[in-house]
Amino acid sequence: MVDADQARNPPVIVVGVTGGIAAYKSVTLVRELVRRGADVTVIPTASALRFVGVATWEAISRNPVQPGLFDGVAEVRHVALGQRADLVVIAPATAHALAQLAGGFAADLLGTTVLASKAPLLVAPAMHTEMWDNPAVQHNVATLSDRGVHLIGPITGELTGGDSGVGRMAEPLDIAERAFGLLGDQSWSGRRVLISAGGTREAIDPVRFIGNRSTGVMGVALARAAIQRGASVTLVHAHLEVPLPAGVVGISAGTAAQMRDAMVSHAPDSDVIIMAAAVADWVPETVSDTKIAKRDIGETWAPVLVRAPDILAELGAVKGPGQLLVGFAAETASKASEREASARAKLASKNADVILLNTVGEAVGFGDVETAVTIFFNASPQSLLVEGTKTSIAERLVEALQDR
Ligand code: CTP
């Protein structure tokens, strides 16, 4: 995951850990930041060290941890860490930490580091619901937010006392995703992106379905690329062979009908919609409640299939002003000119703005393989050929959509 540029010039991240039980989860956060190529220095507060000790932070961050304000005075550490940081993350941030940040207190190394840093600050609060709801805490959160501090979470879920509610720290991998988003190109910040991915499966009976060979790699890679540029991404997914990327809102929709409903209901709130899913074109007219046995059928079987909704066309028909609708065209014709003509026809008939032509076949096009995608824009006779792995193509596609 560490690319050559990062290895030469890794982003410098300071992770402040304050004294809540979620401190143990920040071990995963630090590990993920390091795994993705960051140079991480951890500053635990005195209270945080009661939960997780220096040895753990040093081992995970692979950097020395000197938590005292008067450690390393000769190197002027109380400001040096903040000055060289590209990003400061505080996770978990207790109610007390939020008050300190809002008040600009500098009584400990984390306080001086934050004040000395011009880098973006990402804060992941964690506390019990009552504390989070307290007007004093909310006032501090509003102050930080007004000041441009990035907040992530808290999320709703089980809390330490066995009760549940809002107050859990955001998931460590989501915090890491957001951190990398803040470090890089944030040109998609504020954009709401809706992506479909994976292959639908249409039941015939309780054990059989009609499916396709889609793995979901392209849709997931597009989601990740958009998140890394700061977009908020909803991923409506059918069958996937890869995990959901951290930071997306995932909505499971296994069949064409479920996917249609999910896409249609989320589309009005989306700026960019990308139909990367392989959706069934026909679905069984009836689904048997019991397994269909050979004795009921005989030697040949022709189940009746009916047309599934064309989701892209439906979204195209109700496309709002300023909305960008992107589709794929999966083509297998051997002549490039035929594949291109079919892709352009889909672009026009479905009222999409962009269509991505993917050449598919049994051995090409599925999984994170080297492939080639040609991009056609409705407003232009020109096309753009992008080659590479699907992950790298996704990056380039998001760049190509940037100005549209
Ligand atoms: N699509 C859709 N709903 C369907 C089938 C396809 O929204 N029931 C979308 C796909 O997600 C893709 C685009 O339409 O973005 C084109 O899909 P493709 O399979 O290439 O073409 P079809 O429109 O299904 O046409 P055909 O199978 O006849 O080539």
GROMACS .gro file of C-alpha atoms and ligand atoms in nm:
model
  433
    1MET     CA    1   0.000   0.000   0.000
    2VAL     CA    2   0.296   0.236   0.045
    3ASP     CA    3   0.371   0.393  -0.292
    4ALA     CA    4   0.716   0.503  -0.398
    5ASP     CA    5   0.649   0.875  -0.339
    6GLN     CA    6   0.522   0.811   0.012
    7ALA     CA    7   0.824   0.596   0.088
    8ARG     CA    8   1.055   0.884  -0.015
    9ASN     CA    9   0.855   1.154   0.155
   10PRO     CA   10   0.613   1.006   0.406
   11PRO     CA   11   0.342   1.228   0.549
   12VAL     CA   12   0.415   1.321   0.911
   13ILE     CA   13   0.120   1.261   1.141
   14VAL     CA   14   0.102   1.337   1.511
   15VAL     CA   15  -0.157   1.123   1.689
   16GLY     CA   16  -0.268   1.263   2.024
   17VAL     CA   17  -0.433   1.007   2.249
   18THR     CA   18  -0.632   1.131   2.546
   19GLY     CA   19  -0.759   0.943   2.847
   20GLY     CA   20  -1.058   0.736   2.745
   21ILE     CA   21  -1.100   0.362   2.715
   22ALA     CA   22  -1.116   0.399   2.335
   23ALA     CA   23  -0.739   0.464   2.359
   24TYR     CA   24  -0.689   0.094   2.297
   25LYS     CA   25  -0.862   0.128   1.960
   26SER     CA   26  -0.619   0.400   1.860
   27VAL     CA   27  -0.351   0.130   1.854
   28THR     CA   28  -0.530   0.003   1.541
   29LEU     CA   29  -0.551   0.357   1.407
   30VAL     CA   30  -0.176   0.414   1.450
   31ARG     CA   31  -0.098   0.078   1.296
   32GLU     CA   32  -0.312   0.159   0.992
   33LEU     CA   33  -0.152   0.501   0.946
   34VAL     CA   34   0.193   0.340   0.961
   35ARG     CA   35   0.086   0.059   0.729
   36ARG     CA   36  -0.026   0.315   0.476
   37GLY     CA   37   0.311   0.485   0.483
   38ALA     CA   38   0.284   0.767   0.737
   39ASP     CA   39   0.559   0.869   0.978
   40VAL     CA   40   0.358   0.870   1.303
   41THR     CA   41   0.452   1.017   1.639
   42VAL     CA   42   0.214   0.941   1.924
   43ILE     CA   43   0.157   1.187   2.206
   44PRO     CA   44  -0.039   1.016   2.481
   45THR     CA   45  -0.161   1.232   2.769
   46ALA     CA   46  -0.092   1.122   3.126
   47SER     CA   47  -0.446   0.983   3.152
   48ALA     CA   48  -0.415   0.797   2.821
   49LEU     CA   49  -0.106   0.621   2.956
   50ARG     CA   50  -0.323   0.467   3.227
   51PHE     CA   51  -0.503   0.280   2.948
   52VAL     CA   52  -0.220   0.204   2.703
   53GLY     CA   53   0.151   0.235   2.787
   54VAL     CA   54   0.449   0.391   2.612
   55ALA     CA   55   0.591   0.056   2.498
   56THR     CA   56   0.280  -0.019   2.294
   57TRP     CA   57   0.279   0.322   2.127
   58GLU     CA   58   0.649   0.300   2.046
   59ALA     CA   59   0.619  -0.050   1.905
   60ILE     CA   60   0.319   0.033   1.691
   61SER     CA   61   0.433   0.376   1.568
   62ARG     CA   62   0.798   0.273   1.534
   63ASN     CA   63   0.894   0.613   1.673
   64PRO     CA   64   1.007   0.713   2.023
   65VAL     CA   65   0.731   0.830   2.254
   66GLN     CA   66   0.829   1.098   2.505
   67PRO     CA   67   0.501   1.217   2.650
   68GLY     CA   68   0.630   1.475   2.898
   69LEU     CA   69   0.633   1.847   2.827
   70PHE     CA   70   0.986   1.859   2.967
   71ASP     CA   71   1.123   1.563   2.767
   72GLY     CA   72   1.364   1.660   2.490
   73VAL     CA   73   1.371   2.028   2.586
   74ALA     CA   74   1.698   2.080   2.395
   75GLU     CA   75   1.516   1.992   2.071
   76VAL     CA   76   1.233   2.229   2.160
   77ARG     CA   77   1.001   1.933   2.125
   78HIS     CA   78   0.701   2.114   2.269
   79VAL     CA   79   0.665   2.298   1.938
   80ALA     CA   80   0.886   2.098   1.700
   81LEU     CA   81   0.642   1.808   1.665
   82GLY     CA   82   0.357   2.040   1.573
   83GLN     CA   83   0.568   2.246   1.334
   84ARG     CA   84   0.674   1.946   1.126
   85ALA     CA   85   0.337   1.767   1.128
   86ASP     CA   86   0.135   1.746   0.806
   87LEU     CA   87  -0.167   1.642   1.011
   88VAL     CA   88  -0.261   1.617   1.377
   89VAL     CA   89  -0.517   1.355   1.480
   90ILE     CA   90  -0.663   1.335   1.831
   91ALA     CA   91  -0.830   1.001   1.897
   92PRO     CA   92  -0.998   0.948   2.128
   93ALA     CA   93  -1.075   1.303   2.235
   94THR     CA   94  -1.239   1.309   2.578
   95ALA     CA   95  -1.477   1.582   2.692
   96HIS     CA   96  -1.183   1.730   2.883
   97ALA     CA   97  -0.965   1.722   2.570
   98LEU     CA   98  -1.235   1.903   2.368
   99ALA     CA   99  -1.248   2.173   2.638
  100GLN     CA  100  -0.869   2.207   2.632
  101LEU     CA  101  -0.866   2.234   2.254
  102ALA     CA  102  -1.149   2.486   2.248
  103GLY     CA  103  -0.980   2.691   2.520
  104GLY     CA  104  -0.634   2.671   2.361
  105PHE     CA  105  -0.472   2.531   2.675
  106ALA     CA  106  -0.107   2.437   2.662
  107ALA     CA  107  -0.047   2.256   2.990
  108ASP     CA  108   0.085   1.939   2.830
  109LEU     CA  109   0.280   1.828   2.523
  110LEU     CA  110  -0.035   1.764   2.320
  111GLY     CA  111  -0.165   2.114   2.400
  112THR     CA  112   0.158   2.286   2.292
  113THR     CA  113   0.186   2.068   1.983
  114VAL     CA  114  -0.164   2.156   1.866
  115LEU     CA  115  -0.105   2.528   1.921
  116ALA     CA  116   0.229   2.515   1.738
  117SER     CA  117   0.087   2.336   1.435
  118LYS     CA  118  -0.059   2.487   1.120
  119ALA     CA  119  -0.157   2.142   0.993
  120PRO     CA  120  -0.520   2.027   0.968
  121LEU     CA  121  -0.653   1.889   1.296
  122LEU     CA  122  -0.879   1.583   1.297
  123VAL     CA  123  -1.058   1.506   1.622
  124ALA     CA  124  -1.245   1.185   1.710
  125PRO     CA  125  -1.449   1.242   2.027
  126ALA     CA  126  -1.551   0.950   2.249
  127MET     CA  127  -1.753   0.968   2.569
  128HIS     CA  128  -2.083   0.866   2.721
  129THR     CA  129  -2.398   0.997   2.560
  130GLU     CA  130  -2.491   1.222   2.852
  131MET     CA  131  -2.150   1.386   2.843
  132TRP     CA  132  -2.160   1.428   2.466
  133ASP     CA  133  -2.505   1.587   2.489
  134ASN     CA  134  -2.397   1.826   2.764
  135PRO     CA  135  -2.424   2.188   2.644
  136ALA     CA  136  -2.068   2.262   2.758
  137VAL     CA  137  -1.934   1.982   2.537
  138GLN     CA  138  -2.155   2.078   2.244
  139HIS     CA  139  -2.040   2.438   2.278
  140ASN     CA  140  -1.677   2.326   2.260
  141VAL     CA  141  -1.752   2.107   1.959
  142ALA     CA  142  -1.919   2.400   1.782
  143THR     CA  143  -1.621   2.624   1.863
  144LEU     CA  144  -1.380   2.370   1.717
  145SER     CA  145  -1.594   2.314   1.412
  146ASP     CA  146  -1.620   2.691   1.348
  147ARG     CA  147  -1.244   2.709   1.371
  148GLY     CA  148  -1.208   2.456   1.088
  149VAL     CA  149  -1.120   2.157   1.302
  150HIS     CA  150  -1.233   1.834   1.133
  151LEU     CA  151  -1.450   1.617   1.355
  152ILE     CA  152  -1.523   1.250   1.296
  153GLY     CA  153  -1.787   1.074   1.505
  154PRO     CA  154  -1.880   0.994   1.770
  155ILE     CA  155  -2.093   0.711   1.637
  156THR     CA  156  -2.386   0.532   1.789
  157GLY     CA  157  -2.333   0.191   1.942
  158GLU     CA  158  -2.249   0.002   2.257
  159LEU     CA  159  -2.065   0.205   2.522
  160THR     CA  160  -1.829   0.086   2.792
  161GLY     CA  161  -2.085   0.066   3.072
  162GLY     CA  162  -2.294  -0.179   2.868
  163ASP     CA  163  -2.538   0.096   2.773
  164SER     CA  164  -2.562   0.216   2.417
  165GLY     CA  165  -2.610   0.544   2.238
  166VAL     CA  166  -2.408   0.809   2.061
  167GLY     CA  167  -2.058   0.842   2.202
  168ARG     CA  168  -1.846   0.559   2.058
  169MET     CA  169  -1.529   0.668   1.888
  170ALA     CA  170  -1.549   0.641   1.507
  171GLU     CA  171  -1.397   0.318   1.379
  172PRO     CA  172  -1.016   0.337   1.364
  173LEU     CA  173  -1.004   0.247   0.994
  174ASP     CA  174  -1.257   0.520   0.916
  175ILE     CA  175  -1.043   0.771   1.106
  176ALA     CA  176  -0.738   0.657   0.908
  177GLU     CA  177  -0.926   0.694   0.581
  178ARG     CA  178  -1.033   1.045   0.674
  179ALA     CA  179  -0.679   1.129   0.785
  180PHE     CA  180  -0.539   1.032   0.447
  181GLY     CA  181  -0.820   1.222   0.283
  182LEU     CA  182  -0.715   1.536   0.470
  183LEU     CA  183  -0.354   1.488   0.368
  184GLY     CA  184  -0.416   1.459  -0.001
  185ASP     CA  185  -0.612   1.621  -0.277
  186GLN     CA  186  -0.943   1.727  -0.122
  187SER     CA  187  -1.104   1.843  -0.445
  188TRP     CA  188  -1.411   1.619  -0.390
  189SER     CA  189  -1.478   1.756  -0.044
  190GLY     CA  190  -1.848   1.830   0.001
  191ARG     CA  191  -1.950   1.610  -0.294
  192ARG     CA  192  -2.204   1.339  -0.228
  193VAL     CA  193  -2.127   1.037  -0.440
  194LEU     CA  194  -2.354   0.738  -0.490
  195ILE     CA  195  -2.193   0.427  -0.638
  196SER     CA  196  -2.334   0.084  -0.714
  197ALA     CA  197  -2.101  -0.214  -0.721
  198GLY     CA  198  -2.093  -0.591  -0.747
  199GLY     CA  199  -2.309  -0.843  -0.924
  200THR     CA  200  -2.678  -0.897  -0.851
  201ARG     CA  201  -2.810  -1.246  -0.784
  202GLU     CA  202  -3.167  -1.338  -0.871
  203ALA     CA  203  -3.313  -1.635  -0.688
  204ILE     CA  204  -3.471  -1.922  -0.879
  205ASP     CA  205  -3.536  -2.130  -0.569
  206PRO     CA  206  -3.386  -2.139  -0.216
  207VAL     CA  207  -3.053  -2.277  -0.340
  208ARG     CA  208  -3.010  -2.144  -0.693
  209PHE     CA  209  -2.971  -1.803  -0.846
  210ILE     CA  210  -2.886  -1.635  -1.173
  211GLY     CA  211  -2.577  -1.424  -1.120
  212ASN     CA  212  -2.277  -1.288  -1.306
  213ARG     CA  213  -1.901  -1.279  -1.276
  214SER     CA  214  -1.867  -0.927  -1.137
  215THR     CA  215  -1.636  -0.898  -0.833
  216GLY     CA  216  -1.716  -0.538  -0.739
  217VAL     CA  217  -1.348  -0.436  -0.756
  218MET     CA  218  -1.408  -0.138  -0.987
  219GLY     CA  219  -1.698   0.009  -0.789
  220VAL     CA  220  -1.512  -0.035  -0.461
  221ALA     CA  221  -1.196   0.122  -0.607
  222LEU     CA  222  -1.399   0.419  -0.732
  223ALA     CA  223  -1.555   0.458  -0.387
  224ARG     CA  224  -1.211   0.454  -0.225
  225ALA     CA  225  -1.070   0.707  -0.473
  226ALA     CA  226  -1.364   0.943  -0.411
  227ILE     CA  227  -1.332   0.910  -0.032
  228GLN     CA  228  -0.963   0.985  -0.047
  229ARG     CA  229  -1.046   1.312  -0.221
  230GLY     CA  230  -1.285   1.404   0.057
  231ALA     CA  231  -1.621   1.298  -0.093
  232SER     CA  232  -1.890   1.137   0.118
  233VAL     CA  233  -1.970   0.810  -0.052
  234THR     CA  234  -2.269   0.579  -0.034
  235LEU     CA  235  -2.197   0.238  -0.184
  236VAL     CA  236  -2.499   0.031  -0.282
  237HIS     CA  237  -2.360  -0.315  -0.324
  238ALA     CA  238  -2.476  -0.650  -0.453
  239HIS     CA  239  -2.246  -0.954  -0.428
  240LEU     CA  240  -1.887  -0.835  -0.368
  241GLU     CA  241  -1.567  -1.036  -0.360
  242VAL     CA  242  -1.372  -0.756  -0.194
  243PRO     CA  243  -1.434  -0.583   0.140
  244LEU     CA  244  -1.614  -0.250   0.162
  245PRO     CA  245  -1.365   0.035   0.186
  246ALA     CA  246  -1.344   0.215   0.519
  247GLY     CA  247  -1.540   0.534   0.539
  248VAL     CA  248  -1.824   0.452   0.300
  249VAL     CA  249  -2.186   0.418   0.396
  250GLY     CA  250  -2.261   0.067   0.269
  251ILE     CA  251  -2.610  -0.040   0.166
  252SER     CA  252  -2.665  -0.402   0.080
  253ALA     CA  253  -2.889  -0.464  -0.224
  254GLY     CA  254  -2.853  -0.816  -0.356
  255THR     CA  255  -3.105  -0.815  -0.639
  256ALA     CA  256  -3.183  -0.584  -0.930
  257ALA     CA  257  -3.509  -0.476  -0.764
  258GLN     CA  258  -3.340  -0.401  -0.430
  259MET     CA  259  -3.064  -0.213  -0.606
  260ARG     CA  260  -3.314  -0.011  -0.806
  261ASP     CA  261  -3.499   0.091  -0.489
  262ALA     CA  262  -3.180   0.186  -0.304
  263MET     CA  263  -3.039   0.385  -0.598
  264VAL     CA  264  -3.363   0.566  -0.673
  265SER     CA  265  -3.413   0.663  -0.310
  266HIS     CA  266  -3.057   0.796  -0.263
  267ALA     CA  267  -3.014   0.957  -0.606
  268PRO     CA  268  -3.188   1.288  -0.527
  269ASP     CA  269  -2.930   1.359  -0.254
  270SER     CA  270  -2.629   1.281  -0.473
  271ASP     CA  271  -2.408   1.504  -0.686
  272VAL     CA  272  -2.236   1.219  -0.869
  273ILE     CA  273  -2.394   0.880  -0.940
  274ILE     CA  274  -2.188   0.593  -1.078
  275MET     CA  275  -2.357   0.270  -1.186
  276ALA     CA  276  -2.066   0.025  -1.168
  277ALA     CA  277  -2.278  -0.275  -1.064
  278ALA     CA  278  -2.344  -0.564  -1.299
  279VAL     CA  279  -2.721  -0.573  -1.277
  280ALA     CA  280  -2.932  -0.859  -1.406
  281ASP     CA  281  -3.115  -0.776  -1.726
  282TRP     CA  282  -3.367  -1.055  -1.673
  283VAL     CA  283  -3.497  -1.209  -1.352
  284PRO     CA  284  -3.699  -1.526  -1.297
  285GLU     CA  285  -4.070  -1.457  -1.327
  286THR     CA  286  -4.141  -1.672  -1.023
  287VAL     CA  287  -3.923  -1.789  -0.736
  288SER     CA  288  -3.995  -2.135  -0.601
  289ASP     CA  289  -4.026  -2.162  -0.222
  290THR     CA  290  -3.882  -2.510  -0.234
  291LYS     CA  291  -3.584  -2.651  -0.420
  292ILE     CA  292  -3.684  -2.742  -0.773
  293ALA     CA  293  -3.616  -3.114  -0.817
  294LYS     CA  294  -3.517  -3.293  -1.138
  295ARG     CA  295  -3.821  -3.515  -1.111
  296ASP     CA  296  -4.040  -3.202  -1.148
  297ILE     CA  297  -3.858  -3.080  -1.458
  298GLY     CA  298  -3.719  -3.356  -1.678
  299GLU     CA  299  -3.431  -3.328  -1.924
  300THR     CA  300  -3.460  -2.967  -2.035
  301TRP     CA  301  -3.574  -2.661  -1.850
  302ALA     CA  302  -3.662  -2.315  -1.975
  303PRO     CA  303  -3.752  -2.101  -1.674
  304VAL     CA  304  -3.936  -1.785  -1.772
  305LEU     CA  305  -3.729  -1.471  -1.724
  306VAL     CA  306  -3.869  -1.120  -1.731
  307ARG     CA  307  -3.687  -0.791  -1.789
  308ALA     CA  308  -3.535  -0.630  -1.482
  309PRO     CA  309  -3.553  -0.254  -1.431
  310ASP     CA  310  -3.279  -0.062  -1.615
  311ILE     CA  311  -3.159   0.142  -1.321
  312LEU     CA  312  -2.919   0.366  -1.513
  313ALA     CA  313  -3.190   0.457  -1.763
  314GLU     CA  314  -3.432   0.527  -1.481
  315LEU     CA  315  -3.182   0.752  -1.306
  316GLY     CA  316  -3.110   0.923  -1.639
  317ALA     CA  317  -3.479   0.996  -1.688
  318VAL     CA  318  -3.505   1.183  -1.357
  319LYS     CA  319  -3.155   1.333  -1.350
  320GLY     CA  320  -3.145   1.661  -1.161
  321PRO     CA  321  -2.967   1.978  -1.275
  322GLY     CA  322  -2.598   1.967  -1.198
  323GLN     CA  323  -2.608   1.595  -1.129
  324LEU     CA  324  -2.340   1.384  -1.302
  325LEU     CA  325  -2.455   1.038  -1.408
  326VAL     CA  326  -2.190   0.784  -1.498
  327GLY     CA  327  -2.251   0.438  -1.640
  328PHE     CA  328  -2.042   0.149  -1.759
  329ALA     CA  329  -2.077  -0.043  -2.081
  330ALA     CA  330  -1.968  -0.406  -2.066
  331GLU     CA  331  -1.901  -0.511  -2.424
  332THR     CA  332  -1.769  -0.831  -2.573
  333ALA     CA  333  -1.781  -0.763  -2.949
  334SER     CA  334  -1.445  -0.841  -3.108
  335LYS     CA  335  -1.432  -0.521  -3.318
  336ALA     CA  336  -1.337  -0.205  -3.124
  337SER     CA  337  -1.560   0.006  -3.347
  338GLU     CA  338  -1.864  -0.207  -3.254
  339ARG     CA  339  -1.783  -0.188  -2.882
  340GLU     CA  340  -1.750   0.190  -2.905
  341ALA     CA  341  -2.070   0.231  -3.101
  342SER     CA  342  -2.260   0.025  -2.845
  343ALA     CA  343  -2.112   0.226  -2.556
  344ARG     CA  344  -2.206   0.556  -2.721
  345ALA     CA  345  -2.556   0.424  -2.786
  346LYS     CA  346  -2.594   0.339  -2.415
  347LEU     CA  347  -2.463   0.685  -2.321
  348ALA     CA  348  -2.735   0.847  -2.531
  349SER     CA  349  -3.026   0.612  -2.465
  350LYS     CA  350  -2.980   0.616  -2.087
  351ASN     CA  351  -2.921   0.993  -2.070
  352ALA     CA  352  -2.589   0.945  -1.889
  353ASP     CA  353  -2.317   1.212  -1.892
  354VAL     CA  354  -2.026   0.974  -1.905
  355ILE     CA  355  -1.992   0.610  -2.005
  356LEU     CA  356  -1.695   0.390  -1.930
  357LEU     CA  357  -1.638   0.117  -2.184
  358ASN     CA  358  -1.503  -0.199  -2.034
  359THR     CA  359  -1.415  -0.490  -2.256
  360VAL     CA  360  -1.520  -0.805  -2.076
  361GLY     CA  361  -1.487  -1.174  -2.140
  362GLU     CA  362  -1.416  -1.485  -1.941
  363ALA     CA  363  -1.049  -1.399  -1.882
  364VAL     CA  364  -1.054  -1.021  -1.907
  365GLY     CA  365  -1.226  -0.753  -1.713
  366PHE     CA  366  -1.311  -0.932  -1.385
  367GLY     CA  367  -1.118  -0.881  -1.059
  368ASP     CA  368  -0.836  -0.630  -1.003
  369VAL     CA  369  -0.670  -0.723  -1.329
  370GLU     CA  370  -0.486  -0.505  -1.577
  371THR     CA  371  -0.753  -0.372  -1.804
  372ALA     CA  372  -0.840  -0.079  -2.025
  373VAL     CA  373  -1.136   0.154  -2.000
  374THR     CA  374  -1.237   0.408  -2.262
  375ILE     CA  375  -1.423   0.711  -2.133
  376PHE     CA  376  -1.689   0.875  -2.349
  377PHE     CA  377  -1.845   1.209  -2.252
  378ASN     CA  378  -2.185   1.302  -2.387
  379ALA     CA  379  -2.077   1.657  -2.455
  380SER     CA  380  -1.772   1.566  -2.658
  381PRO     CA  381  -1.694   1.352  -2.962
  382GLN     CA  382  -1.357   1.269  -2.809
  383SER     CA  383  -1.276   0.973  -2.586
  384LEU     CA  384  -1.004   0.898  -2.335
  385LEU     CA  385  -0.829   0.563  -2.299
  386VAL     CA  386  -0.711   0.470  -1.948
  387GLU     CA  387  -0.503   0.155  -1.890
  388GLY     CA  388  -0.374  -0.017  -1.574
  389THR     CA  389  -0.512  -0.216  -1.284
  390LYS     CA  390  -0.869  -0.138  -1.188
  391THR     CA  391  -0.748   0.035  -0.874
  392SER     CA  392  -0.523   0.269  -1.073
  393ILE     CA  393  -0.788   0.316  -1.340
  394ALA     CA  394  -1.037   0.419  -1.070
  395GLU     CA  395  -0.798   0.693  -0.957
  396ARG     CA  396  -0.769   0.822  -1.313
  397LEU     CA  397  -1.145   0.805  -1.369
  398VAL     CA  398  -1.210   1.013  -1.061
  399GLU     CA  399  -0.953   1.265  -1.189
  400ALA     CA  400  -1.122   1.267  -1.530
  401LEU     CA  401  -1.462   1.333  -1.369
  402GLN     CA  402  -1.316   1.609  -1.154
  403ASP     CA  403  -1.391   1.894  -1.393
  404ARG     CA  404  -1.725   1.772  -1.520
  405CTP     N1  405  -2.755  -0.130  -1.585
  405CTP     C1  406  -2.860  -0.097  -1.504
  405CTP     N2  407  -2.966  -0.180  -1.489
  405CTP     C2  408  -2.970  -0.297  -1.556
  405CTP     C3  409  -2.863  -0.333  -1.641
  405CTP     C4  410  -2.757  -0.247  -1.653
  405CTP     O1  411  -2.856   0.011  -1.443
  405CTP     N3  412  -3.072  -0.378  -1.539
  405CTP     C5  413  -2.644  -0.035  -1.598
  405CTP     C6  414  -2.508  -0.093  -1.566
  405CTP     O2  415  -2.476  -0.076  -1.428
  405CTP     C7  416  -2.416  -0.012  -1.653
  405CTP     C8  417  -2.502   0.021  -1.774
  405CTP     O3  418  -2.638   0.003  -1.733
  405CTP     O4  419  -2.378   0.110  -1.592
  405CTP     C9  420  -2.478  -0.065  -1.896
  405CTP     O5  421  -2.480  -0.200  -1.860
  405CTP     P1  422  -2.449  -0.311  -1.968
  405CTP     O6  423  -2.462  -0.444  -1.903
  405CTP     O7  424  -2.324  -0.279  -2.042
  405CTP     O8  425  -2.562  -0.290  -2.075
  405CTP     P2  426  -2.716  -0.312  -2.077
  405CTP     O9  427  -2.779  -0.179  -2.066
  405CTP    O10  428  -2.758  -0.415  -1.980
  405CTP    O11  429  -2.737  -0.360  -2.228
  405CTP     P3  430  -2.695  -0.496  -2.300
  405CTP    O12  431  -2.689  -0.601  -2.194
  405CTP    O13  432  -2.806  -0.515  -2.396
  405CTP    O14  433  -2.563  -0.470  -2.364
   0.00000   0.00000   0.00000
